[in-house]
Every structure is written in structure tokens, then in C-alpha cells.
PDB file of C-alpha atoms in Angstrom:
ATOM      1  CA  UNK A 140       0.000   0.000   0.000  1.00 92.00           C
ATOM      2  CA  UNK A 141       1.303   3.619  -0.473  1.00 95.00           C
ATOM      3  CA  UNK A 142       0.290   6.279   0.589  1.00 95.00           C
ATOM      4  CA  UNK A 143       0.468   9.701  -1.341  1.00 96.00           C
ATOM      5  CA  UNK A 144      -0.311  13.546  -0.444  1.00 96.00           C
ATOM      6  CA  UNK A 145      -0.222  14.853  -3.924  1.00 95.00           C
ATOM      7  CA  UNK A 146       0.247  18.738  -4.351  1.00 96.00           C
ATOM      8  CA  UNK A 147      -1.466  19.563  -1.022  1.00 96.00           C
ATOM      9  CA  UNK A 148      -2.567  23.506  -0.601  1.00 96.00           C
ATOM     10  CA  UNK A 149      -4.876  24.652   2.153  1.00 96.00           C
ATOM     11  CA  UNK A 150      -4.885  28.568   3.957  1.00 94.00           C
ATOM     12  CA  UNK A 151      -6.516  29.798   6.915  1.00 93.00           C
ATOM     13  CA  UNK A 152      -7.755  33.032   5.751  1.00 91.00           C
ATOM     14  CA  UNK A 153      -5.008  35.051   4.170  1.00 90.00           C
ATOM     15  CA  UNK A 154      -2.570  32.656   5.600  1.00 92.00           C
ATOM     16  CA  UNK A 155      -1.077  29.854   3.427  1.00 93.00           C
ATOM     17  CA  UNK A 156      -0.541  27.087   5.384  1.00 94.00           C
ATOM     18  CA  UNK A 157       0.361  24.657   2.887  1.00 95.00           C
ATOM     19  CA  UNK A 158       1.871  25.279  -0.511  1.00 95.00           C
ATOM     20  CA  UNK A 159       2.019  22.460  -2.301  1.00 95.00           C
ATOM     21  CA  UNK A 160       2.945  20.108  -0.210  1.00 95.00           C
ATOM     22  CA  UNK A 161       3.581  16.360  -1.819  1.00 96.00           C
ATOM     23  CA  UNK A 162       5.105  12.841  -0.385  1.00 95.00           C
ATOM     24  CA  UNK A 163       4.636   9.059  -0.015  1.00 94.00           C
ATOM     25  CA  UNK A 164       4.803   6.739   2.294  1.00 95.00           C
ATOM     26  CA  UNK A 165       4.992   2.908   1.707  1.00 94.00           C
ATOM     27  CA  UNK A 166       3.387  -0.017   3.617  1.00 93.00           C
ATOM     28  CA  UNK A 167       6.079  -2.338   6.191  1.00 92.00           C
ATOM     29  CA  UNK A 168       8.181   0.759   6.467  1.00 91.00           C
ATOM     30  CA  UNK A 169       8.280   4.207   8.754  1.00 93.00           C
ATOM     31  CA  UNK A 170       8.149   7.601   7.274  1.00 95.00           C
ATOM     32  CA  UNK A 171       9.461  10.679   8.968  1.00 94.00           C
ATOM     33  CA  UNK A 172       7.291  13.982   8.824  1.00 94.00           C
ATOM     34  CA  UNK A 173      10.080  16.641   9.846  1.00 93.00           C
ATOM     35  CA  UNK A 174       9.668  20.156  10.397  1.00 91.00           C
ATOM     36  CA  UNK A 175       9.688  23.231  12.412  1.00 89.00           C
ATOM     37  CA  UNK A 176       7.287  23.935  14.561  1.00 86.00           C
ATOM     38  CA  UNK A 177       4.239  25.972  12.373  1.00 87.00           C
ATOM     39  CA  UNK A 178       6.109  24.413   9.448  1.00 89.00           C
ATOM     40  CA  UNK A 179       2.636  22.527   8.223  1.00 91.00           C
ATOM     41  CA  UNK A 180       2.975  19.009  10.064  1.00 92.00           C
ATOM     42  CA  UNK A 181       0.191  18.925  11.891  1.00 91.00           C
ATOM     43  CA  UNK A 182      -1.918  20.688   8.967  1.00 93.00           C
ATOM     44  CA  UNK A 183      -1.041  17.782   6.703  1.00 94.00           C
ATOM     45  CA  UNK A 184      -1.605  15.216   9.196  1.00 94.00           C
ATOM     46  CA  UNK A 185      -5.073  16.486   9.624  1.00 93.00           C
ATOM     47  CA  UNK A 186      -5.994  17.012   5.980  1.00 95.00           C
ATOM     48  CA  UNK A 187      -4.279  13.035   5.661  1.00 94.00           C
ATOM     49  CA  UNK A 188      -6.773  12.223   8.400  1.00 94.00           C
ATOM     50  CA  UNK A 189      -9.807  14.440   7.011  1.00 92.00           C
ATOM     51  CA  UNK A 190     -10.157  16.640  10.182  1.00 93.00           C
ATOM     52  CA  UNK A 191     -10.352  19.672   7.285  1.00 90.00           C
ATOM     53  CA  UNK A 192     -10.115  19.640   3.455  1.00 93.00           C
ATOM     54  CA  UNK A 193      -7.419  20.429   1.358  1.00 94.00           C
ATOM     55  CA  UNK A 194      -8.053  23.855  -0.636  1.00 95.00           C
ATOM     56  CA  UNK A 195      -6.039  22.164  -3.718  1.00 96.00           C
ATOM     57  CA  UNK A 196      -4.646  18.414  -4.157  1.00 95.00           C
ATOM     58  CA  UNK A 197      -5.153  14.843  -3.192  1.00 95.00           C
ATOM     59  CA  UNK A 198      -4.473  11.823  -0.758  1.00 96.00           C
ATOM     60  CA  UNK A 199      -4.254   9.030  -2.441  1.00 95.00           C
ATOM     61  CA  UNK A 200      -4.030   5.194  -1.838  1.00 95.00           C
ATOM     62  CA  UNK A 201      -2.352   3.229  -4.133  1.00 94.00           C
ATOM     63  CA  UNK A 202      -3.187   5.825  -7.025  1.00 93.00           C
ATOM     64  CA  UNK A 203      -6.759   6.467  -5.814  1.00 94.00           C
ATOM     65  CA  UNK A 204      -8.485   8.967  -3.480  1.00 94.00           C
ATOM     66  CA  UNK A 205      -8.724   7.986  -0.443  1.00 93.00           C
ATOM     67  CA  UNK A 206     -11.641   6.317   1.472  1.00 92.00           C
ATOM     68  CA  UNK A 207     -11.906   7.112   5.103  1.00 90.00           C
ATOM     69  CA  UNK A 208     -14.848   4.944   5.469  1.00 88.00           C
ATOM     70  CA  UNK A 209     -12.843   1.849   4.484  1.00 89.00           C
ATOM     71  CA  UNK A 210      -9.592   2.746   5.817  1.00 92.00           C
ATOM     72  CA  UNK A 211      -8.212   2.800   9.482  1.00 93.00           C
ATOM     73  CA  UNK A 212      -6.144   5.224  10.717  1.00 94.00           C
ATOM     74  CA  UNK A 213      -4.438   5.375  14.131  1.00 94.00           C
ATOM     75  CA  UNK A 214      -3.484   8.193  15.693  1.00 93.00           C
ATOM     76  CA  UNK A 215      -1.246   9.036  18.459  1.00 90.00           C
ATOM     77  CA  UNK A 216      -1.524  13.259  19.078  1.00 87.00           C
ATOM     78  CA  UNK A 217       1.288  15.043  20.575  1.00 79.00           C
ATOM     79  CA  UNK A 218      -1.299  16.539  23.155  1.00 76.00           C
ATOM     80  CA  UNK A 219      -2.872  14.185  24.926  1.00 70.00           C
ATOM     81  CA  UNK A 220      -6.275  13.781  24.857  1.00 76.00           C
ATOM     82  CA  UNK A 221      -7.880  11.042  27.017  1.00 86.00           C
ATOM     83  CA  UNK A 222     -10.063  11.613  30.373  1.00 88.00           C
ATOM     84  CA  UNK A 223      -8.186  12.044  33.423  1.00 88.00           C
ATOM     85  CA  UNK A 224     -11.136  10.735  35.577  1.00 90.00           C
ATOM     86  CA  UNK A 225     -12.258   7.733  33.797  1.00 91.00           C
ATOM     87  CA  UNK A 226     -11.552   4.228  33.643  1.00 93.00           C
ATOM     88  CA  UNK A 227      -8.690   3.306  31.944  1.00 94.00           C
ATOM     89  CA  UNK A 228     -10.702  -0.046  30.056  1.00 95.00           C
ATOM     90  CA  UNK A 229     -13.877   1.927  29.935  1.00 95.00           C
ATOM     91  CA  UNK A 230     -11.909   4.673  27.643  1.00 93.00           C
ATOM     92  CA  UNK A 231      -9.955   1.867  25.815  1.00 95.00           C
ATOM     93  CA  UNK A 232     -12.714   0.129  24.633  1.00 96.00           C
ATOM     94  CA  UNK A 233     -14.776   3.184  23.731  1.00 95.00           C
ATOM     95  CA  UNK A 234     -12.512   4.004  21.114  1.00 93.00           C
ATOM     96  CA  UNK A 235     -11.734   0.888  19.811  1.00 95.00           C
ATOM     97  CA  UNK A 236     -15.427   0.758  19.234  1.00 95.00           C
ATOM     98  CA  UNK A 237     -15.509   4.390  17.763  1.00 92.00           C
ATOM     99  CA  UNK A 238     -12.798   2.667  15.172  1.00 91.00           C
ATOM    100  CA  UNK A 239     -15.614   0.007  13.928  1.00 90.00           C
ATOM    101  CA  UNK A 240     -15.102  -2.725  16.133  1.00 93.00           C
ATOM    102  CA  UNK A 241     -17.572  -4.723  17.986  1.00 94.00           C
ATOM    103  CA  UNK A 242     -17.520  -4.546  21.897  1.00 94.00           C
ATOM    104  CA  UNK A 243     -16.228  -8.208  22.481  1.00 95.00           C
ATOM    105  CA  UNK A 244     -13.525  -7.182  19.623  1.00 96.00           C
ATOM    106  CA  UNK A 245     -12.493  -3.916  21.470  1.00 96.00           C
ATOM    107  CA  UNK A 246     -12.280  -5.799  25.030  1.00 96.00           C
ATOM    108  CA  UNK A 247      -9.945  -8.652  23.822  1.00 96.00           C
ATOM    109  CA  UNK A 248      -7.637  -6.318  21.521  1.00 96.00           C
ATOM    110  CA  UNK A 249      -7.578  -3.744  24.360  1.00 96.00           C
ATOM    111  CA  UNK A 250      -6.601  -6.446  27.396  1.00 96.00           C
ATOM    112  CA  UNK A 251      -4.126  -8.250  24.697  1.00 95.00           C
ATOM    113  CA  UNK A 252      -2.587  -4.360  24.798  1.00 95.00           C
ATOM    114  CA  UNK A 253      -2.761  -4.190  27.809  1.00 95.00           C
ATOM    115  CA  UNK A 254      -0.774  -7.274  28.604  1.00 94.00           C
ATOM    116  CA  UNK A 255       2.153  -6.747  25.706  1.00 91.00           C
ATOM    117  CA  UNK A 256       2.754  -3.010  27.278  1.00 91.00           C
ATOM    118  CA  UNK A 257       2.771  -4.937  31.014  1.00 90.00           C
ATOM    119  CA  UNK A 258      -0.042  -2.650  32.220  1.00 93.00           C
ATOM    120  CA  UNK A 259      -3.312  -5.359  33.264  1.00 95.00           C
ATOM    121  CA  UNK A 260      -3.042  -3.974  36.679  1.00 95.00           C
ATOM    122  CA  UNK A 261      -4.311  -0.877  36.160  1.00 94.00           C
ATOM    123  CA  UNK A 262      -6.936  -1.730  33.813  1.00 94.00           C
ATOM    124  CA  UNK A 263      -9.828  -0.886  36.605  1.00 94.00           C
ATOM    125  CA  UNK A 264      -8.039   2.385  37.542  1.00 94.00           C
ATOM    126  CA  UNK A 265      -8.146   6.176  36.584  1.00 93.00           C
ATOM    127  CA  UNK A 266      -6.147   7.408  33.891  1.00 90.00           C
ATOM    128  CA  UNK A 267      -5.149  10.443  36.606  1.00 90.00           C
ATOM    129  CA  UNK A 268      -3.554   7.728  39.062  1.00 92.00           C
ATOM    130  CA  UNK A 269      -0.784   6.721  36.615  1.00 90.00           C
ATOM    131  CA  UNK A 270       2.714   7.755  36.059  1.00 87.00           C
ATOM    132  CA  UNK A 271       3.078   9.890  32.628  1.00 84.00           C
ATOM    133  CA  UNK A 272       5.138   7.417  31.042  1.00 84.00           C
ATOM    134  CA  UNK A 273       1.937   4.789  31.777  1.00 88.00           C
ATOM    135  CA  UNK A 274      -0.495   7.112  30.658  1.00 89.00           C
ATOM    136  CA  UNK A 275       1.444   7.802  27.349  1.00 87.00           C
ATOM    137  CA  UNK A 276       1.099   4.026  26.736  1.00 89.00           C
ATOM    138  CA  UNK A 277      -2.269   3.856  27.204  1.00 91.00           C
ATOM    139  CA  UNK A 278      -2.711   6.923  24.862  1.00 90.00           C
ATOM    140  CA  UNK A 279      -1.110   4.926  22.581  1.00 92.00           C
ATOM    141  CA  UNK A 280      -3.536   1.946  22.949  1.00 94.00           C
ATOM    142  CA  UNK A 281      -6.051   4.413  21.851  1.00 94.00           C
ATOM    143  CA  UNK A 282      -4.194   4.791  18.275  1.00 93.00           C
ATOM    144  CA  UNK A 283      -3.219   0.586  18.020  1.00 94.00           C
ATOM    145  CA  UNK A 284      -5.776  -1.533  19.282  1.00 95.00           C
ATOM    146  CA  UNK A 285      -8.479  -1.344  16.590  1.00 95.00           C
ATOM    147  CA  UNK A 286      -5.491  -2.546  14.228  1.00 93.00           C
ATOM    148  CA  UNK A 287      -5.027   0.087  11.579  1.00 95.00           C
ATOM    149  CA  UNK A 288      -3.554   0.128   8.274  1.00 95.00           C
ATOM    150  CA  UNK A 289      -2.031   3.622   8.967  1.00 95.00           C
ATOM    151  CA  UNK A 290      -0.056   4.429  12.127  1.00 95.00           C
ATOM    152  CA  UNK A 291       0.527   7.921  12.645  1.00 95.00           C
ATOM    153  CA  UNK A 292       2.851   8.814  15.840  1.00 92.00           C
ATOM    154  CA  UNK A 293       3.077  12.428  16.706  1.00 90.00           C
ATOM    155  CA  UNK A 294       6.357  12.919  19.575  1.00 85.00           C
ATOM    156  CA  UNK A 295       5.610   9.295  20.803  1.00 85.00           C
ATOM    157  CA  UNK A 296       8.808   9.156  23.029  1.00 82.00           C
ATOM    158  CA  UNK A 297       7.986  12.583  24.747  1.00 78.00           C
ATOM    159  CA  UNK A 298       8.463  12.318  27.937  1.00 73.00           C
ATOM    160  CA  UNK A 299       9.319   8.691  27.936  1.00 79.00           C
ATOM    161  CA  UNK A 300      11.922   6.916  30.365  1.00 83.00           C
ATOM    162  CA  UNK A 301      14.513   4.534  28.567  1.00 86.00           C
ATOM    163  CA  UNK A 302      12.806   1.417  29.656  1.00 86.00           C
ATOM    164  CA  UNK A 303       9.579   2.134  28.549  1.00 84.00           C
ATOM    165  CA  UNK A 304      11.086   4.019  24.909  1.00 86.00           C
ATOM    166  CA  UNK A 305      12.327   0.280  24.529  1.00 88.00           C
ATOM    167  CA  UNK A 306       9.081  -1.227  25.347  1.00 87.00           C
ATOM    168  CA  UNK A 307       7.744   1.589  22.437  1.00 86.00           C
ATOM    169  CA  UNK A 308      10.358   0.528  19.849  1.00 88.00           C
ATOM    170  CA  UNK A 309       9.281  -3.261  20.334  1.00 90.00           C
ATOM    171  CA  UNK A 310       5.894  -2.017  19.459  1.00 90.00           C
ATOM    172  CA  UNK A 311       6.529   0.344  16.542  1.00 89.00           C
ATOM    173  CA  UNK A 312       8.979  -2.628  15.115  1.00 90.00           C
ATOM    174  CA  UNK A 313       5.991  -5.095  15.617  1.00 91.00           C
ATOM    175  CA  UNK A 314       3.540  -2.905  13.443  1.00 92.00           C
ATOM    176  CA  UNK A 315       5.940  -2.157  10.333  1.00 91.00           C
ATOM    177  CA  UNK A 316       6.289  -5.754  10.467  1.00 92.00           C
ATOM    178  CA  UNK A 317       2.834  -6.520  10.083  1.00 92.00           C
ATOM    179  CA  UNK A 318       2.747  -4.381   6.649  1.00 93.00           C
ATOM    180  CA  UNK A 319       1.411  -0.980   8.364  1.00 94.00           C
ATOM    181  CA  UNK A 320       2.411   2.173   7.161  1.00 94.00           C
ATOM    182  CA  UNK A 321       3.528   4.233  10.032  1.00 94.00           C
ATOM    183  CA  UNK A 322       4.214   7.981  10.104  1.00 95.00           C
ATOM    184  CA  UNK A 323       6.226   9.912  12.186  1.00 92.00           C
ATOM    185  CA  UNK A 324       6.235  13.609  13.485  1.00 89.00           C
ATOM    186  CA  UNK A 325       9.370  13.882  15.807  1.00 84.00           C
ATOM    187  CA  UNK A 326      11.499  16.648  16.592  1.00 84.00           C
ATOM    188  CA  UNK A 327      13.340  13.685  18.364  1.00 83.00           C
ATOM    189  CA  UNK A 328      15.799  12.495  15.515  1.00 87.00           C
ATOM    190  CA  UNK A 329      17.582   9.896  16.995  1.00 85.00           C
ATOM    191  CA  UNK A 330      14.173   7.994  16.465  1.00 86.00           C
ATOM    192  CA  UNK A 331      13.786   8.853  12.963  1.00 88.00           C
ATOM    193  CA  UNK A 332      17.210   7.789  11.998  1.00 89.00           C
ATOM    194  CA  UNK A 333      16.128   4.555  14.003  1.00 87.00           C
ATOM    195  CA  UNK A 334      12.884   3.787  12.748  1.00 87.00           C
ATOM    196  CA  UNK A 335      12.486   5.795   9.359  1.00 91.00           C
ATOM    197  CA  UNK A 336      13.848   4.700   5.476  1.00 90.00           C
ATOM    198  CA  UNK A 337      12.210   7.665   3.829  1.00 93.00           C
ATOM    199  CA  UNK A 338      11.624  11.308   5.371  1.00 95.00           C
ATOM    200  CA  UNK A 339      10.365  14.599   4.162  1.00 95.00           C
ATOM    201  CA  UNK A 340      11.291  17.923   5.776  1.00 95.00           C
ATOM    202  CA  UNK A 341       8.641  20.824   5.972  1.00 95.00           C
ATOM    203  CA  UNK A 342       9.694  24.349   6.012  1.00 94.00           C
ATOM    204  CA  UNK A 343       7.092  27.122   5.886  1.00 92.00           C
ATOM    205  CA  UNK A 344       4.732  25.215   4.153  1.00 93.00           C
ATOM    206  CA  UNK A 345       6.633  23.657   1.345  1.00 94.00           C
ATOM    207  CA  UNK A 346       8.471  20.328   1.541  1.00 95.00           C
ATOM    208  CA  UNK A 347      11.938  21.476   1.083  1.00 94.00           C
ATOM    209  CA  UNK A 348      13.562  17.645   1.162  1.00 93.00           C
ATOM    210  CA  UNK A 349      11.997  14.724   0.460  1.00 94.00           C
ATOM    211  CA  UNK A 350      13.368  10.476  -0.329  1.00 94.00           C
ATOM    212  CA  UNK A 351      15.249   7.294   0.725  1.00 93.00           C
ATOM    213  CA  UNK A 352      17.196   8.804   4.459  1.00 92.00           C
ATOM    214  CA  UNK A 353      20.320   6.788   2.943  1.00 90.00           C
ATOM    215  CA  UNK A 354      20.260   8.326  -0.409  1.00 92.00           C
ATOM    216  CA  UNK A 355      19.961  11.548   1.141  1.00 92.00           C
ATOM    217  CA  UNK A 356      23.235  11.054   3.606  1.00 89.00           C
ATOM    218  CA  UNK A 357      25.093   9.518   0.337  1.00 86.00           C
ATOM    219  CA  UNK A 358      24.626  12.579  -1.609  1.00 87.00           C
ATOM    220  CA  UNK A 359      26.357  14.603   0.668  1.00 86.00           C
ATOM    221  CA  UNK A 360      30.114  15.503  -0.223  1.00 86.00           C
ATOM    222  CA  UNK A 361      32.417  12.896   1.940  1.00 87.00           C
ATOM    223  CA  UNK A 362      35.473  15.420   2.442  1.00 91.00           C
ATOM    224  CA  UNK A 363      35.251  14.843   6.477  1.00 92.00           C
ATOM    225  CA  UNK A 364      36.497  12.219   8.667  1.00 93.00           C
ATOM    226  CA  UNK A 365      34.767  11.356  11.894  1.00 93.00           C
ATOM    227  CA  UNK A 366      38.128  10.219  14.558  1.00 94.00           C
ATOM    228  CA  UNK A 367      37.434   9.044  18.128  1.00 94.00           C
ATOM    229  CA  UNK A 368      41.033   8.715  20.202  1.00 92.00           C
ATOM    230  CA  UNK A 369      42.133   9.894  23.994  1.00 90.00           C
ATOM    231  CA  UNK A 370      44.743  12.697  22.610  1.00 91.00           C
ATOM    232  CA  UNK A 371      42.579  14.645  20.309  1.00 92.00           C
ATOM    233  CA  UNK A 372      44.472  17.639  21.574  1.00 92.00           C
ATOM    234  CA  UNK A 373      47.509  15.989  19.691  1.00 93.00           C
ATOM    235  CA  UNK A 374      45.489  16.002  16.749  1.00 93.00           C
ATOM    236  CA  UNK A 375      43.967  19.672  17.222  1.00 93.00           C
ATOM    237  CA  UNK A 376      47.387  21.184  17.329  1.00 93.00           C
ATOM    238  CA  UNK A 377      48.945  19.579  14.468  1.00 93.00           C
ATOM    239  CA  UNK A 378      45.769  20.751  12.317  1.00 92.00           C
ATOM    240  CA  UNK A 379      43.764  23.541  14.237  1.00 91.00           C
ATOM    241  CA  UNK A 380      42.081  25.009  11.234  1.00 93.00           C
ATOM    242  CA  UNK A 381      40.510  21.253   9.880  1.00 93.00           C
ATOM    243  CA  UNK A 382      38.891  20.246  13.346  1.00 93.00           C
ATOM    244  CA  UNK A 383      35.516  20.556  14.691  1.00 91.00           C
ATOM    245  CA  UNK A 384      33.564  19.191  17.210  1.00 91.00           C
ATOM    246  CA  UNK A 385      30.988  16.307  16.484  1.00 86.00           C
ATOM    247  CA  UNK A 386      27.327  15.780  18.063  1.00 79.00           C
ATOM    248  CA  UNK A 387      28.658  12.574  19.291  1.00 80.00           C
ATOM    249  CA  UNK A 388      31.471  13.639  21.137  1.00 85.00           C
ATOM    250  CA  UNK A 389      33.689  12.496  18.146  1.00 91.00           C
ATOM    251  CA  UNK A 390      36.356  14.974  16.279  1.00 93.00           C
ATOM    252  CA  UNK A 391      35.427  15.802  12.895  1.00 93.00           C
ATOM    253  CA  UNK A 392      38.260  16.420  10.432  1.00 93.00           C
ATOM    254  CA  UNK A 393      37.972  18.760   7.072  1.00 93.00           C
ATOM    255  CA  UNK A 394      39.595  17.431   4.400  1.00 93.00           C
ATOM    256  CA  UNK A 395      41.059  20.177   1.436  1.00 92.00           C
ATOM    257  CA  UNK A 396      39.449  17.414  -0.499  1.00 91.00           C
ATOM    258  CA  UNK A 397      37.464  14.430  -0.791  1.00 89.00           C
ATOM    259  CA  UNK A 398      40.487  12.953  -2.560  1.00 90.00           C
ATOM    260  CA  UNK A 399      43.007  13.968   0.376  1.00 91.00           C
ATOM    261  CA  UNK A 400      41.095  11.228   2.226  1.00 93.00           C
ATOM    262  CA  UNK A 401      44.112   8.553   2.568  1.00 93.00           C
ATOM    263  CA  UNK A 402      46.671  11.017   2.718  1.00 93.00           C
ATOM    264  CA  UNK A 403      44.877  12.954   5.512  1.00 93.00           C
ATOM    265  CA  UNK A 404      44.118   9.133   7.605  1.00 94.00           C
ATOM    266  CA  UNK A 405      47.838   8.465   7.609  1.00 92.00           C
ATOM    267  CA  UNK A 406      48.824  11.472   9.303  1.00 92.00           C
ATOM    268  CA  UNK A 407      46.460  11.110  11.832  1.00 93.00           C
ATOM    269  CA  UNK A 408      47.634   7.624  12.487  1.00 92.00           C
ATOM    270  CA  UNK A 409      51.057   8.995  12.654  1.00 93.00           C
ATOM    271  CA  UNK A 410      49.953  11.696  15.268  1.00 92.00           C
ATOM    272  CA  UNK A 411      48.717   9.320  18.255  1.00 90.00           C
ATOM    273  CA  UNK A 412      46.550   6.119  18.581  1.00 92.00           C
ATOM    274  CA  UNK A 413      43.875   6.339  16.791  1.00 93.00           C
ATOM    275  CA  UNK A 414      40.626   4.297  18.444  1.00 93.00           C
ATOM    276  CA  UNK A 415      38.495   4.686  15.015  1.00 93.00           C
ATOM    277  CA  UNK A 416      38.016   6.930  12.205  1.00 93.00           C
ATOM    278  CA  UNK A 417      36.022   6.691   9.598  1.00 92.00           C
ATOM    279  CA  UNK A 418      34.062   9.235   6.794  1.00 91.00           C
ATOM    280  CA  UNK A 419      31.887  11.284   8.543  1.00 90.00           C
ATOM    281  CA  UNK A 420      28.167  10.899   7.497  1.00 85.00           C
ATOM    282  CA  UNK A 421      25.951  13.777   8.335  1.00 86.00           C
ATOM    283  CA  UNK A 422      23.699  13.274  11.106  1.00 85.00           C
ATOM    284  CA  UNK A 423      19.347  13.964  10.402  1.00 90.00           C
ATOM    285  CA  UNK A 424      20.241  16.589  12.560  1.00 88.00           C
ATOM    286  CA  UNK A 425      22.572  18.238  10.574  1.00 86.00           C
ATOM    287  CA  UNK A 426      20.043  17.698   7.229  1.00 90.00           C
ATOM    288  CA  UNK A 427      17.537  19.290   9.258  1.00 91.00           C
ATOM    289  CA  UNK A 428      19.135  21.925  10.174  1.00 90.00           C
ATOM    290  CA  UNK A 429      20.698  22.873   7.169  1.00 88.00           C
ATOM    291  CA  UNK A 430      16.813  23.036   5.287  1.00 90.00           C
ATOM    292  CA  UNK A 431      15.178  24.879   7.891  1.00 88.00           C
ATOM    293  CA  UNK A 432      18.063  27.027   9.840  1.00 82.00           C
ATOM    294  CA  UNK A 433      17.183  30.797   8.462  1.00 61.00           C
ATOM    295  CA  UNK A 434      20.377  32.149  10.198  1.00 45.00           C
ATOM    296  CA  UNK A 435      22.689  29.658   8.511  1.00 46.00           C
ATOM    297  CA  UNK A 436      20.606  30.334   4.822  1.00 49.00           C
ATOM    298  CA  UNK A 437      21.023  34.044   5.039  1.00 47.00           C
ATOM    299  CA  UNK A 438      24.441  33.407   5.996  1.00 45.00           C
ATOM    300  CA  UNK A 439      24.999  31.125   2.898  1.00 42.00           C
ATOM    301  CA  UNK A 440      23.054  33.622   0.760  1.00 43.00           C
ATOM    302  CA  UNK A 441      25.534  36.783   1.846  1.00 40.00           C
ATOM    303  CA  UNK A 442      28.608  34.797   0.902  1.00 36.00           C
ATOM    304  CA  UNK A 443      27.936  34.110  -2.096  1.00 33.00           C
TER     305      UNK A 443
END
């Protein structure tokens, strides 16, 4: 199954939200929706999940317009929505049954959930007496149990603790698996690079970068080296003007060239012991920031 948004406009008044805005996602893999916030996200996710109409374009399945009716989308919202005061089963099953299932269908998916995420205990209790991380797994519940075709996670580790972001990766895994399509909105790109093979990047309302994440980080021009040793300051002071500091605590070395690559590795290796070093790939991060930093454009833009 794919999934399409196909030339996608829509304003709010004299506002243009959305300029022609077009990607596609596939079935059995994750797609990353990336963008700044008031980019458009959260405007195309709604227009995907007809909260609103589009003022130009399509969504498409498979080459056709999409049919909500016969399609199921799940949907995990950055703000949390679910009743603080109610039951935690009573709410689970209600919408499980607001996605078209039947109420013995909603119980058993809901208490299978319920198990896999280790939270049957609380099934009888208030959504208020749980821990944030607990309520953020039943919140997703709400966007998994009726079994959709189309996943769509908005910040799904916010907030989480690392042994319950595990427990979320098993899950997320478990659906592509099972031939979903599942979309993500994350300003958390550790997770993208994790979970997603294609990505598009939003920047006020037009998709500025869109494909394969790998064919993306290939295209970029391999003239740096990534080196991890104990005496980088051996390194820094032989060649102060080629070294930078990497995300990952790594030292990142300029080369003059991409072809100065070997020449460049054997000096370092002459300098100290070298732990690893390897061409430097560029981080999402550093993609992302690059398509949507306005400082570092306009800087770009006045040197040239």
C-alpha cells in the first residue's frame, strides 16, 4: 500500500498554510514527517486524516483517493487527549469501538494491549492515578488496538523513560512488520534515523527535502572524517584550522578534499593512537538543520 499527499494547498484566511505540499509513504516501512514547529505538520496530518479539506490536491491510496470509510487510521496526538477521571478499560474500549469494532472485539484487543505493554493492573483504575510514562502508553492503545492500516505517531517518546522508549520501539517494530504504514512527526531524531527509510522535511509550508534517508546522507560531499582517540588535543594542534567538534562527542576532520582522504588518515595515524576513524556521514540533525536554519541560509546567501 502507499500512501500519497499529492500537491497539497490549504490557507486559513489570508494565511497559506500549505503550498504544495507532496510525499509518499509505503506499507512495512516508517516515514518521517520533519519540520519546524508551524512548518505545516500537523496541517497535513489532519488534511491526511480528514479533520479539514485540502483547498487544492489529493491523498491518495495506491493511485486512488482515499476512502476514510474503508480505511483505518491510528493516531497518536502530541497533546494528549484522554479523560483524566475515567476508567482506563472503559476509555480503551470506547474508542476501539468508535474505530468500527464490535464490543467483544475492542475488550480482547484492548486487554491483549494491555498485557504486551505490562499494564493489566491498572486496567480498573483512573487514567489520573498513573505515572506519565503509563499514561502515554495507554494513549497509545487508543491509536493501536483497533489494528489500523495507517499508524501515525506524533512525539511518541515525549516524555518517555529509557525502559519504557524500549518497550515503544518493540511495538513500533511489531507494526511495520505486520505491513502498516507508520508515520512519524518527531522533533526527536535519533528515532527517525532509528525507525524511518524515507523522510520529508517541511519548512514554511513547502516540503523542502523529500526520499530514501540513505540516499539523502550519500549525496552529501564525503570530504570529512569522523576520529574518536584519547589525545585529540595531539590532533587539534597539528591541524587547528581542519577540526571541529561532532554531536557525538567524536572529532570531525575537514579534508582540502574528498580525494586527500588517505593522505589525511595516515597522518592522523602517525599523530597518536587512533581508536576509530572513519568518513563522517551527516547526522538527520545536521540535514535538518541545514533546510530549515534561516540564520545559517542568510548566511549562505551573503557569501555568495
Amino acid at each position: 500500500m502507499i500512501l500519497e499527499l499529492r500537491e497539497i494547498e490549504k490557507s486559513f484566511g489570508e494565511k497559506k498554510v500549505l503550498q504544495g505540499v507532496s510525499f509518499y509513504a509505503e506499507s512495512g516501512k516508517a516515514f518521517g514527517l520533519l519540520g519546524r514547529n508551524g512548518a505545516g505538520k500537523t496541517t497535513s496530518i489532519r488534511i491526511l486524516m480528514d479533520v479539514f479539506k485540502a483547498d487544492k490536491g489529493e491523498v491518495l491510496i495506491d493511485g486512488k483517493p482515499i476512502n476514510h470509510s474503508a480505511l483505518k487510521i491510528g493516531y497518536l496526538p502530541e497533546e494528549r487527549g484522554l479523560y483524566p477521571k475515567k476508567k482506563i478499560i472503559d476509555q480503551l474500549v470506547y474508542f476501539a469501538e468508535l474505530n468500527g469494532m464490535s464490543s467483544k472485539q475492542a475488550v480482547s484487543s484492548v486487554d491483549n494491549w494491555l498485557s504486551r505493554l505490562g499494564m493489566t493492573e491498572y486496567r480498573n483504575k483512573r487514567l489520573d492515578t498513573l505515572s506519565k510514562g503509563n499514561q502515554q502508553k495507554i494513549q497509545l492503545i487508543t491509536a493501536i488496538a483497533h489494528d489500523p492500516q495507517i499508524v501515525i505517531l506524533d512525539e511518541p517518546f515525549s516524555g518517555l523513560d529509557p525502559v519504557n522508549a524500549r518497550m515503544l520501539k518493540s511495538v513500533v517494530k511489531n507494526i511495520i512488520s505486520r505491513d502498516r504504514i507508520v508515520l512519524f512527526s518527531s522533533h526527536q531524531m535519533n528515532y527517525i534515523e532509528e525507525f524511518c527509510d524515507r523522510i520529508a522535511i517541511i519548512d514554511e509550508g513547502k516540503v523542502v527535502l523529500h526520499g530514501d534517508l540513505r540516499d539523502i546522507k550519500r549525496a552529501y560531499v564525503r570530504d570529512k572524517l569522523s576520529v574518536r582517540a584519547e589525545r585529540t588535543d595531539i590532533i587539534r594542534a597539528a591541524m587547528p584550522e581542519m577540526c571541529s567538534d561532532g554531536e557525538r562527542g567524536e572529532l570531525i576532520v575537514r579534508l582540502p578534499s574528498p580525494g586527500d582522504k588517505k593522505e589525511v588518515m595516515e597522518k592522523l595515524l602517525s599523530l597518536c593512537d587512533i581508536d576509530e576513524i572513519k568518513v563522517y556521514e551527516p547526522s538527520l540533525n545536521d540535514i535538518f538543520v541545514e533546510y530549515t536554519d534561516k540564520t545559517s541560509k542568510e548566511d549562505s546567501n551573503e557569501a555568495i
